[in-house]
């Protein structure tokens, strides 16, 4: 892709994957590349290419639920029997943030503020690239299983009132741009005709999906009784003694909040929900 006047600002031709060739000054109805934006980001500029996507719409057949976190950046469960849950590894972003925080502390002690800006841009690029890969992997899972609807758990202002154990864990959670991941999932899924619903997820980590506990909404009046409990990090125990990954339990409860309990019994009887797979992008 060649931009007019690019030589004046030292910009070389840009290779894009959306089209092989587009005539200069092509009509909007026939063009693939619609818009090119130069977006200032602190000490640099980002080039954004807006283009048409040629895709086919999918009918809504099955549902998937996503819960987002720290060690498991996203946990994917389906109401389709025989589909194992997928745990998207979130440790890469933890590692990127840990390295950035360490380097930032060293540079601040040396009084090198300009170097911190360069490190911030590098961190942003790393995380943004990883979120694109994770959202693409989630979409691939949906396309492979013919999923027509994605349900994502998200509480309003959850990072302002976060308390997940200690100050360090709170900082790790806040430094992960979950909202950006949700946006990337939304636009990629909608381009394929997959509906995306973002709904509140209060008490989904406390209620037992296996026991089909009633899941209240935050600040609703009434007694809250839960059959199971989390016995350690990453493991939830139902009243029957069955063990399930804690993030899977939350994701299943988010799905129950959206579509009800009808899918759950057969899903647990199939046993696949107890055999999650870990994916790393």
C-alpha positions as a LaTeX table, in Angstrom:
\begin{tabular}{lrrr}
\hline
Residue & $x$ (\AA) & $y$ (\AA) & $z$ (\AA) \\
\hline
Unk1 & 0.00 & 0.00 & 0.00 \\
Unk2 & 1.48 & 3.36 & $-1.09$ \\
Unk3 & 0.33 & 6.61 & 0.51 \\
Unk4 & 0.47 & 9.90 & $-1.36$ \\
Unk5 & 3.04 & 12.21 & 0.20 \\
Unk6 & 4.63 & 9.35 & 2.12 \\
Unk7 & 8.12 & 10.29 & 0.93 \\
Unk8 & 7.77 & 13.73 & 2.51 \\
Unk9 & 7.50 & 12.18 & 5.97 \\
Unk10 & 9.84 & 9.25 & 5.40 \\
Unk11 & 7.08 & 6.60 & 5.36 \\
Unk12 & 7.83 & 3.46 & 3.37 \\
Unk13 & 5.15 & 1.36 & 1.58 \\
Unk14 & 3.01 & $-0.60$ & 4.04 \\
Unk15 & 2.15 & $-4.24$ & 3.42 \\
Unk16 & $-1.43$ & $-5.09$ & 4.45 \\
Unk17 & $-3.17$ & $-8.46$ & 4.41 \\
Unk18 & $-6.67$ & $-7.21$ & 3.59 \\
Unk19 & $-6.12$ & $-6.77$ & $-0.17$ \\
Unk20 & $-3.46$ & $-7.45$ & $-2.82$ \\
Unk21 & $-4.05$ & $-4.32$ & $-4.89$ \\
Unk22 & $-6.42$ & $-1.37$ & $-4.90$ \\
Unk23 & $-6.46$ & 1.26 & $-7.67$ \\
Unk24 & $-5.66$ & 4.82 & $-6.66$ \\
Unk25 & $-8.77$ & 6.91 & $-5.84$ \\
Unk26 & $-11.06$ & 3.87 & $-6.05$ \\
Unk27 & $-14.78$ & 4.47 & $-5.44$ \\
Unk28 & $-15.88$ & 3.80 & $-1.87$ \\
Unk29 & $-18.37$ & 1.07 & $-2.85$ \\
Unk30 & $-15.67$ & $-0.92$ & $-4.63$ \\
Unk31 & $-12.72$ & $-0.28$ & $-2.34$ \\
Unk32 & $-11.56$ & $-2.65$ & 0.38 \\
Unk33 & $-9.35$ & $-0.22$ & 2.29 \\
Unk34 & $-11.78$ & 2.46 & 3.49 \\
Unk35 & $-9.71$ & 4.70 & 5.72 \\
Unk36 & $-6.18$ & 5.18 & 7.03 \\
Unk37 & $-5.64$ & 6.94 & 10.34 \\
Unk38 & $-2.50$ & 8.31 & 11.95 \\
Unk39 & $-3.20$ & 8.18 & 15.68 \\
Unk40 & $-0.80$ & 9.98 & 18.07 \\
Unk41 & 0.26 & 7.81 & 21.03 \\
Unk42 & 2.57 & 9.84 & 23.25 \\
Unk43 & 6.01 & 9.74 & 21.65 \\
Unk44 & 4.93 & 7.93 & 18.45 \\
Unk45 & 2.12 & 7.48 & 15.92 \\
Unk46 & 0.08 & 4.36 & 15.16 \\
Unk47 & $-1.26$ & 3.66 & 11.68 \\
Unk48 & $-4.80$ & 2.22 & 11.71 \\
Unk49 & $-6.19$ & 0.70 & 8.51 \\
Unk50 & $-9.99$ & 0.45 & 8.24 \\
Unk51 & $-11.12$ & $-2.08$ & 5.64 \\
Unk52 & $-14.13$ & $-4.11$ & 4.54 \\
Unk53 & $-14.23$ & $-7.72$ & 5.65 \\
Unk54 & $-15.67$ & $-10.27$ & 3.28 \\
Unk55 & $-17.38$ & $-12.79$ & 5.49 \\
Unk56 & $-20.56$ & $-14.80$ & 5.80 \\
Unk57 & $-23.06$ & $-14.51$ & 8.61 \\
Unk58 & $-23.58$ & $-17.47$ & 10.93 \\
Unk59 & $-26.83$ & $-18.51$ & 12.54 \\
Unk60 & $-27.06$ & $-18.61$ & 16.33 \\
Unk61 & $-26.80$ & $-22.29$ & 17.23 \\
Unk62 & $-24.77$ & $-22.72$ & 20.40 \\
Unk63 & $-23.49$ & $-20.58$ & 23.22 \\
Unk64 & $-20.08$ & $-20.04$ & 24.75 \\
Unk65 & $-19.16$ & $-18.27$ & 27.96 \\
Unk66 & $-15.95$ & $-16.42$ & 28.75 \\
Unk67 & $-14.65$ & $-15.41$ & 32.17 \\
Unk68 & $-11.52$ & $-13.25$ & 32.24 \\
Unk69 & $-8.87$ & $-13.19$ & 34.93 \\
Unk70 & $-5.13$ & $-13.27$ & 35.63 \\
Unk71 & $-3.42$ & $-16.68$ & 35.33 \\
Unk72 & $-6.24$ & $-17.76$ & 33.04 \\
Unk73 & $-6.70$ & $-14.69$ & 30.87 \\
Unk74 & $-9.93$ & $-16.19$ & 29.52 \\
Unk75 & $-11.80$ & $-19.39$ & 30.32 \\
Unk76 & $-14.07$ & $-20.76$ & 27.59 \\
Unk77 & $-16.94$ & $-23.18$ & 28.23 \\
Unk78 & $-19.68$ & $-24.29$ & 25.85 \\
Unk79 & $-23.20$ & $-25.63$ & 26.24 \\
Unk80 & $-22.34$ & $-28.14$ & 23.50 \\
Unk81 & $-21.74$ & $-31.68$ & 24.74 \\
Unk82 & $-18.31$ & $-33.11$ & 23.96 \\
Unk83 & $-16.52$ & $-29.75$ & 23.79 \\
Unk84 & $-13.81$ & $-29.47$ & 26.45 \\
Unk85 & $-13.28$ & $-26.14$ & 28.23 \\
Unk86 & $-10.28$ & $-24.06$ & 27.17 \\
Unk87 & $-8.11$ & $-22.09$ & 29.59 \\
Unk88 & $-6.26$ & $-19.28$ & 27.81 \\
Unk89 & $-2.88$ & $-18.82$ & 29.48 \\
Unk90 & $-2.54$ & $-15.34$ & 30.98 \\
Unk91 & 0.96 & $-15.71$ & 32.42 \\
Unk92 & 2.61 & $-14.01$ & 29.43 \\
Unk93 & 0.90 & $-10.70$ & 30.22 \\
Unk94 & 1.82 & $-11.14$ & 33.89 \\
Unk95 & 5.44 & $-11.61$ & 32.83 \\
Unk96 & 5.34 & $-8.53$ & 30.56 \\
Unk97 & 3.91 & $-6.38$ & 33.35 \\
Unk98 & 6.37 & $-7.71$ & 35.94 \\
Unk99 & 9.29 & $-6.92$ & 33.65 \\
Unk100 & 7.92 & $-3.45$ & 32.89 \\
Unk101 & 7.40 & $-2.64$ & 36.58 \\
Unk102 & 10.93 & $-3.82$ & 37.41 \\
Unk103 & 12.52 & $-1.81$ & 34.58 \\
Unk104 & 10.42 & 1.25 & 35.46 \\
Unk105 & 11.61 & 1.16 & 39.08 \\
Unk106 & 15.25 & 0.89 & 37.97 \\
Unk107 & 14.95 & 3.74 & 35.45 \\
Unk108 & 13.17 & 5.98 & 37.96 \\
Unk109 & 15.96 & 5.45 & 40.47 \\
Unk110 & 18.46 & 6.48 & 37.78 \\
Unk111 & 16.42 & 9.53 & 36.75 \\
Unk112 & 15.93 & 8.32 & 33.15 \\
Unk113 & 12.36 & 9.41 & 32.48 \\
Unk114 & 12.66 & 9.33 & 28.67 \\
Unk115 & 13.60 & 5.66 & 28.77 \\
Unk116 & 10.41 & 4.90 & 30.71 \\
Unk117 & 8.30 & 6.28 & 27.83 \\
Unk118 & 10.06 & 3.95 & 25.39 \\
Unk119 & 9.48 & 1.01 & 27.73 \\
Unk120 & 5.78 & 1.95 & 28.01 \\
Unk121 & 5.35 & 1.91 & 24.23 \\
Unk122 & 7.07 & $-1.46$ & 24.01 \\
Unk123 & 4.85 & $-2.88$ & 26.76 \\
Unk124 & 1.73 & $-1.55$ & 25.00 \\
Unk125 & 2.75 & $-3.16$ & 21.71 \\
Unk126 & 3.52 & $-6.51$ & 23.33 \\
Unk127 & 0.22 & $-6.67$ & 25.20 \\
Unk128 & $-1.84$ & $-5.39$ & 22.26 \\
Unk129 & $-0.32$ & $-8.05$ & 19.99 \\
Unk130 & $-1.02$ & $-10.78$ & 22.55 \\
Unk131 & $-4.64$ & $-9.69$ & 23.03 \\
Unk132 & $-5.15$ & $-9.86$ & 19.26 \\
Unk133 & $-3.83$ & $-13.44$ & 19.27 \\
Unk134 & $-5.98$ & $-14.47$ & 22.23 \\
Unk135 & $-9.16$ & $-12.95$ & 20.77 \\
Unk136 & $-8.41$ & $-14.64$ & 17.44 \\
Unk137 & $-7.95$ & $-17.99$ & 19.19 \\
Unk138 & $-11.28$ & $-17.56$ & 20.99 \\
Unk139 & $-12.98$ & $-16.79$ & 17.68 \\
Unk140 & $-11.37$ & $-19.86$ & 16.08 \\
Unk141 & $-12.80$ & $-22.05$ & 18.85 \\
Unk142 & $-16.25$ & $-20.58$ & 18.19 \\
Unk143 & $-16.00$ & $-21.14$ & 14.44 \\
Unk144 & $-14.77$ & $-24.71$ & 14.88 \\
Unk145 & $-17.75$ & $-25.56$ & 17.10 \\
Unk146 & $-20.31$ & $-23.56$ & 15.10 \\
Unk147 & $-21.03$ & $-21.25$ & 18.03 \\
Unk148 & $-23.47$ & $-18.41$ & 17.40 \\
Unk149 & $-23.38$ & $-16.50$ & 20.67 \\
Unk150 & $-20.61$ & $-15.50$ & 23.10 \\
Unk151 & $-21.45$ & $-14.47$ & 26.67 \\
Unk152 & $-18.73$ & $-12.52$ & 28.53 \\
Unk153 & $-18.83$ & $-11.83$ & 32.25 \\
Unk154 & $-17.93$ & $-8.28$ & 33.23 \\
Unk155 & $-18.92$ & $-6.14$ & 36.22 \\
Unk156 & $-19.17$ & $-2.36$ & 35.91 \\
Unk157 & $-16.34$ & $-0.52$ & 37.68 \\
Unk158 & $-14.92$ & $-3.85$ & 38.88 \\
Unk159 & $-11.34$ & $-2.58$ & 38.92 \\
Unk160 & $-12.21$ & 0.43 & 41.07 \\
Unk161 & $-13.47$ & $-1.83$ & 43.89 \\
Unk162 & $-11.31$ & $-4.90$ & 43.26 \\
Unk163 & $-10.28$ & $-7.04$ & 46.20 \\
Unk164 & $-9.04$ & $-10.52$ & 45.26 \\
Unk165 & $-6.78$ & $-11.32$ & 48.17 \\
Unk166 & $-3.83$ & $-8.97$ & 48.58 \\
Unk167 & $-2.36$ & $-5.75$ & 47.21 \\
Unk168 & $-0.04$ & $-7.55$ & 44.76 \\
Unk169 & $-2.85$ & $-9.63$ & 43.19 \\
Unk170 & $-5.06$ & $-6.53$ & 42.97 \\
Unk171 & $-2.28$ & $-4.69$ & 41.12 \\
Unk172 & $-1.78$ & $-7.61$ & 38.71 \\
Unk173 & $-5.50$ & $-7.69$ & 37.90 \\
Unk174 & $-5.82$ & $-3.93$ & 37.40 \\
Unk175 & $-2.78$ & $-3.80$ & 35.06 \\
Unk176 & $-4.35$ & $-6.27$ & 32.59 \\
Unk177 & $-6.45$ & $-4.42$ & 29.93 \\
Unk178 & $-9.50$ & $-6.72$ & 30.03 \\
Unk179 & $-11.71$ & $-4.10$ & 28.35 \\
Unk180 & $-9.42$ & $-4.14$ & 25.30 \\
Unk181 & $-9.70$ & $-7.93$ & 25.10 \\
Unk182 & $-13.49$ & $-7.69$ & 25.21 \\
Unk183 & $-13.49$ & $-5.08$ & 22.40 \\
Unk184 & $-11.29$ & $-7.28$ & 20.23 \\
Unk185 & $-13.51$ & $-10.31$ & 20.81 \\
Unk186 & $-16.60$ & $-8.23$ & 19.98 \\
Unk187 & $-15.53$ & $-6.82$ & 16.64 \\
Unk188 & $-13.94$ & $-10.05$ & 15.43 \\
Unk189 & $-16.97$ & $-12.14$ & 16.41 \\
Unk190 & $-19.51$ & $-9.70$ & 14.99 \\
Unk191 & $-17.65$ & $-9.71$ & 11.66 \\
Unk192 & $-18.59$ & $-13.41$ & 11.41 \\
Unk193 & $-22.19$ & $-12.89$ & 12.51 \\
Unk194 & $-21.58$ & $-14.17$ & 16.05 \\
Unk195 & $-23.55$ & $-12.31$ & 18.72 \\
Unk196 & $-21.58$ & $-11.05$ & 21.74 \\
Unk197 & $-23.30$ & $-10.35$ & 25.06 \\
Unk198 & $-21.49$ & $-8.72$ & 28.00 \\
Unk199 & $-23.35$ & $-9.27$ & 31.25 \\
Unk200 & $-22.75$ & $-8.83$ & 34.98 \\
Unk201 & $-21.15$ & $-11.78$ & 36.77 \\
Unk202 & $-21.85$ & $-11.18$ & 40.46 \\
Unk203 & $-21.58$ & $-14.28$ & 42.70 \\
Unk204 & $-20.66$ & $-16.56$ & 39.80 \\
Unk205 & $-17.42$ & $-17.55$ & 41.53 \\
Unk206 & $-19.26$ & $-18.47$ & 44.77 \\
Unk207 & $-22.28$ & $-20.36$ & 43.41 \\
Unk208 & $-21.94$ & $-24.03$ & 42.45 \\
Unk209 & $-22.67$ & $-24.67$ & 38.78 \\
Unk210 & $-22.78$ & $-28.44$ & 39.39 \\
Unk211 & $-25.46$ & $-28.03$ & 42.09 \\
Unk212 & $-27.35$ & $-25.44$ & 40.00 \\
Unk213 & $-27.29$ & $-22.93$ & 42.86 \\
Unk214 & $-29.51$ & $-19.89$ & 42.51 \\
Unk215 & $-27.21$ & $-17.02$ & 41.50 \\
Unk216 & $-28.26$ & $-13.67$ & 42.99 \\
Unk217 & $-27.43$ & $-10.28$ & 41.54 \\
Unk218 & $-25.20$ & $-7.88$ & 43.45 \\
Unk219 & $-27.05$ & $-5.79$ & 46.08 \\
Unk220 & $-30.31$ & $-7.68$ & 45.55 \\
Unk221 & $-32.10$ & $-8.39$ & 48.87 \\
Unk222 & $-32.49$ & $-11.95$ & 50.08 \\
Unk223 & $-30.48$ & $-14.79$ & 51.58 \\
Unk224 & $-27.48$ & $-16.09$ & 49.67 \\
Unk225 & $-26.90$ & $-19.84$ & 50.07 \\
Unk226 & $-24.20$ & $-21.65$ & 48.09 \\
Unk227 & $-23.71$ & $-25.42$ & 48.06 \\
Unk228 & $-20.00$ & $-25.59$ & 47.26 \\
Unk229 & $-16.86$ & $-23.65$ & 47.99 \\
Unk230 & $-13.43$ & $-22.88$ & 46.60 \\
Unk231 & $-10.99$ & $-25.12$ & 48.49 \\
Unk232 & $-7.84$ & $-23.59$ & 47.03 \\
Unk233 & $-6.70$ & $-21.36$ & 44.19 \\
Unk234 & $-8.16$ & $-22.64$ & 40.94 \\
Unk235 & $-10.25$ & $-25.48$ & 42.42 \\
Unk236 & $-13.94$ & $-25.52$ & 43.37 \\
Unk237 & $-15.66$ & $-28.33$ & 45.30 \\
Unk238 & $-19.39$ & $-29.04$ & 44.86 \\
Unk239 & $-21.62$ & $-30.44$ & 47.61 \\
Unk240 & $-21.29$ & $-33.92$ & 46.09 \\
Unk241 & $-17.50$ & $-33.76$ & 46.44 \\
Unk242 & $-16.90$ & $-33.34$ & 42.70 \\
Unk243 & $-14.03$ & $-31.01$ & 41.85 \\
Unk244 & $-14.03$ & $-28.52$ & 38.98 \\
Unk245 & $-11.70$ & $-25.76$ & 37.87 \\
Unk246 & $-12.81$ & $-22.59$ & 39.67 \\
Unk247 & $-12.73$ & $-20.44$ & 36.52 \\
Unk248 & $-14.80$ & $-23.06$ & 34.65 \\
Unk249 & $-17.34$ & $-22.97$ & 37.47 \\
Unk250 & $-17.58$ & $-19.18$ & 37.12 \\
Unk251 & $-17.88$ & $-19.36$ & 33.32 \\
Unk252 & $-20.66$ & $-21.95$ & 33.54 \\
Unk253 & $-22.53$ & $-19.76$ & 36.02 \\
Unk254 & $-22.24$ & $-16.77$ & 33.68 \\
Unk255 & $-23.75$ & $-18.92$ & 30.93 \\
Unk256 & $-26.51$ & $-20.06$ & 33.31 \\
Unk257 & $-27.32$ & $-16.43$ & 34.11 \\
Unk258 & $-27.78$ & $-15.74$ & 30.41 \\
Unk259 & $-29.55$ & $-18.86$ & 29.04 \\
Unk260 & $-30.81$ & $-20.78$ & 32.10 \\
Unk261 & $-30.05$ & $-24.25$ & 33.48 \\
Unk262 & $-31.46$ & $-26.51$ & 30.75 \\
Unk263 & $-28.06$ & $-27.25$ & 29.21 \\
Unk264 & $-26.21$ & $-27.98$ & 32.44 \\
Unk265 & $-27.30$ & $-31.49$ & 33.52 \\
Unk266 & $-26.39$ & $-33.24$ & 30.28 \\
Unk267 & $-23.15$ & $-31.28$ & 30.13 \\
Unk268 & $-22.02$ & $-32.51$ & 33.55 \\
Unk269 & $-23.10$ & $-36.08$ & 32.77 \\
Unk270 & $-20.88$ & $-36.08$ & 29.67 \\
Unk271 & $-17.81$ & $-35.47$ & 31.85 \\
Unk272 & $-15.97$ & $-33.27$ & 29.34 \\
Unk273 & $-16.37$ & $-30.22$ & 31.58 \\
Unk274 & $-13.97$ & $-31.83$ & 34.06 \\
Unk275 & $-11.19$ & $-32.11$ & 31.45 \\
Unk276 & $-10.06$ & $-28.58$ & 30.52 \\
Unk277 & $-7.34$ & $-27.85$ & 27.99 \\
Unk278 & $-4.76$ & $-25.08$ & 28.38 \\
Unk279 & $-3.94$ & $-22.95$ & 25.34 \\
Unk280 & $-1.03$ & $-20.53$ & 24.96 \\
Unk281 & $-0.87$ & $-17.94$ & 22.18 \\
\hline
\end{tabular}
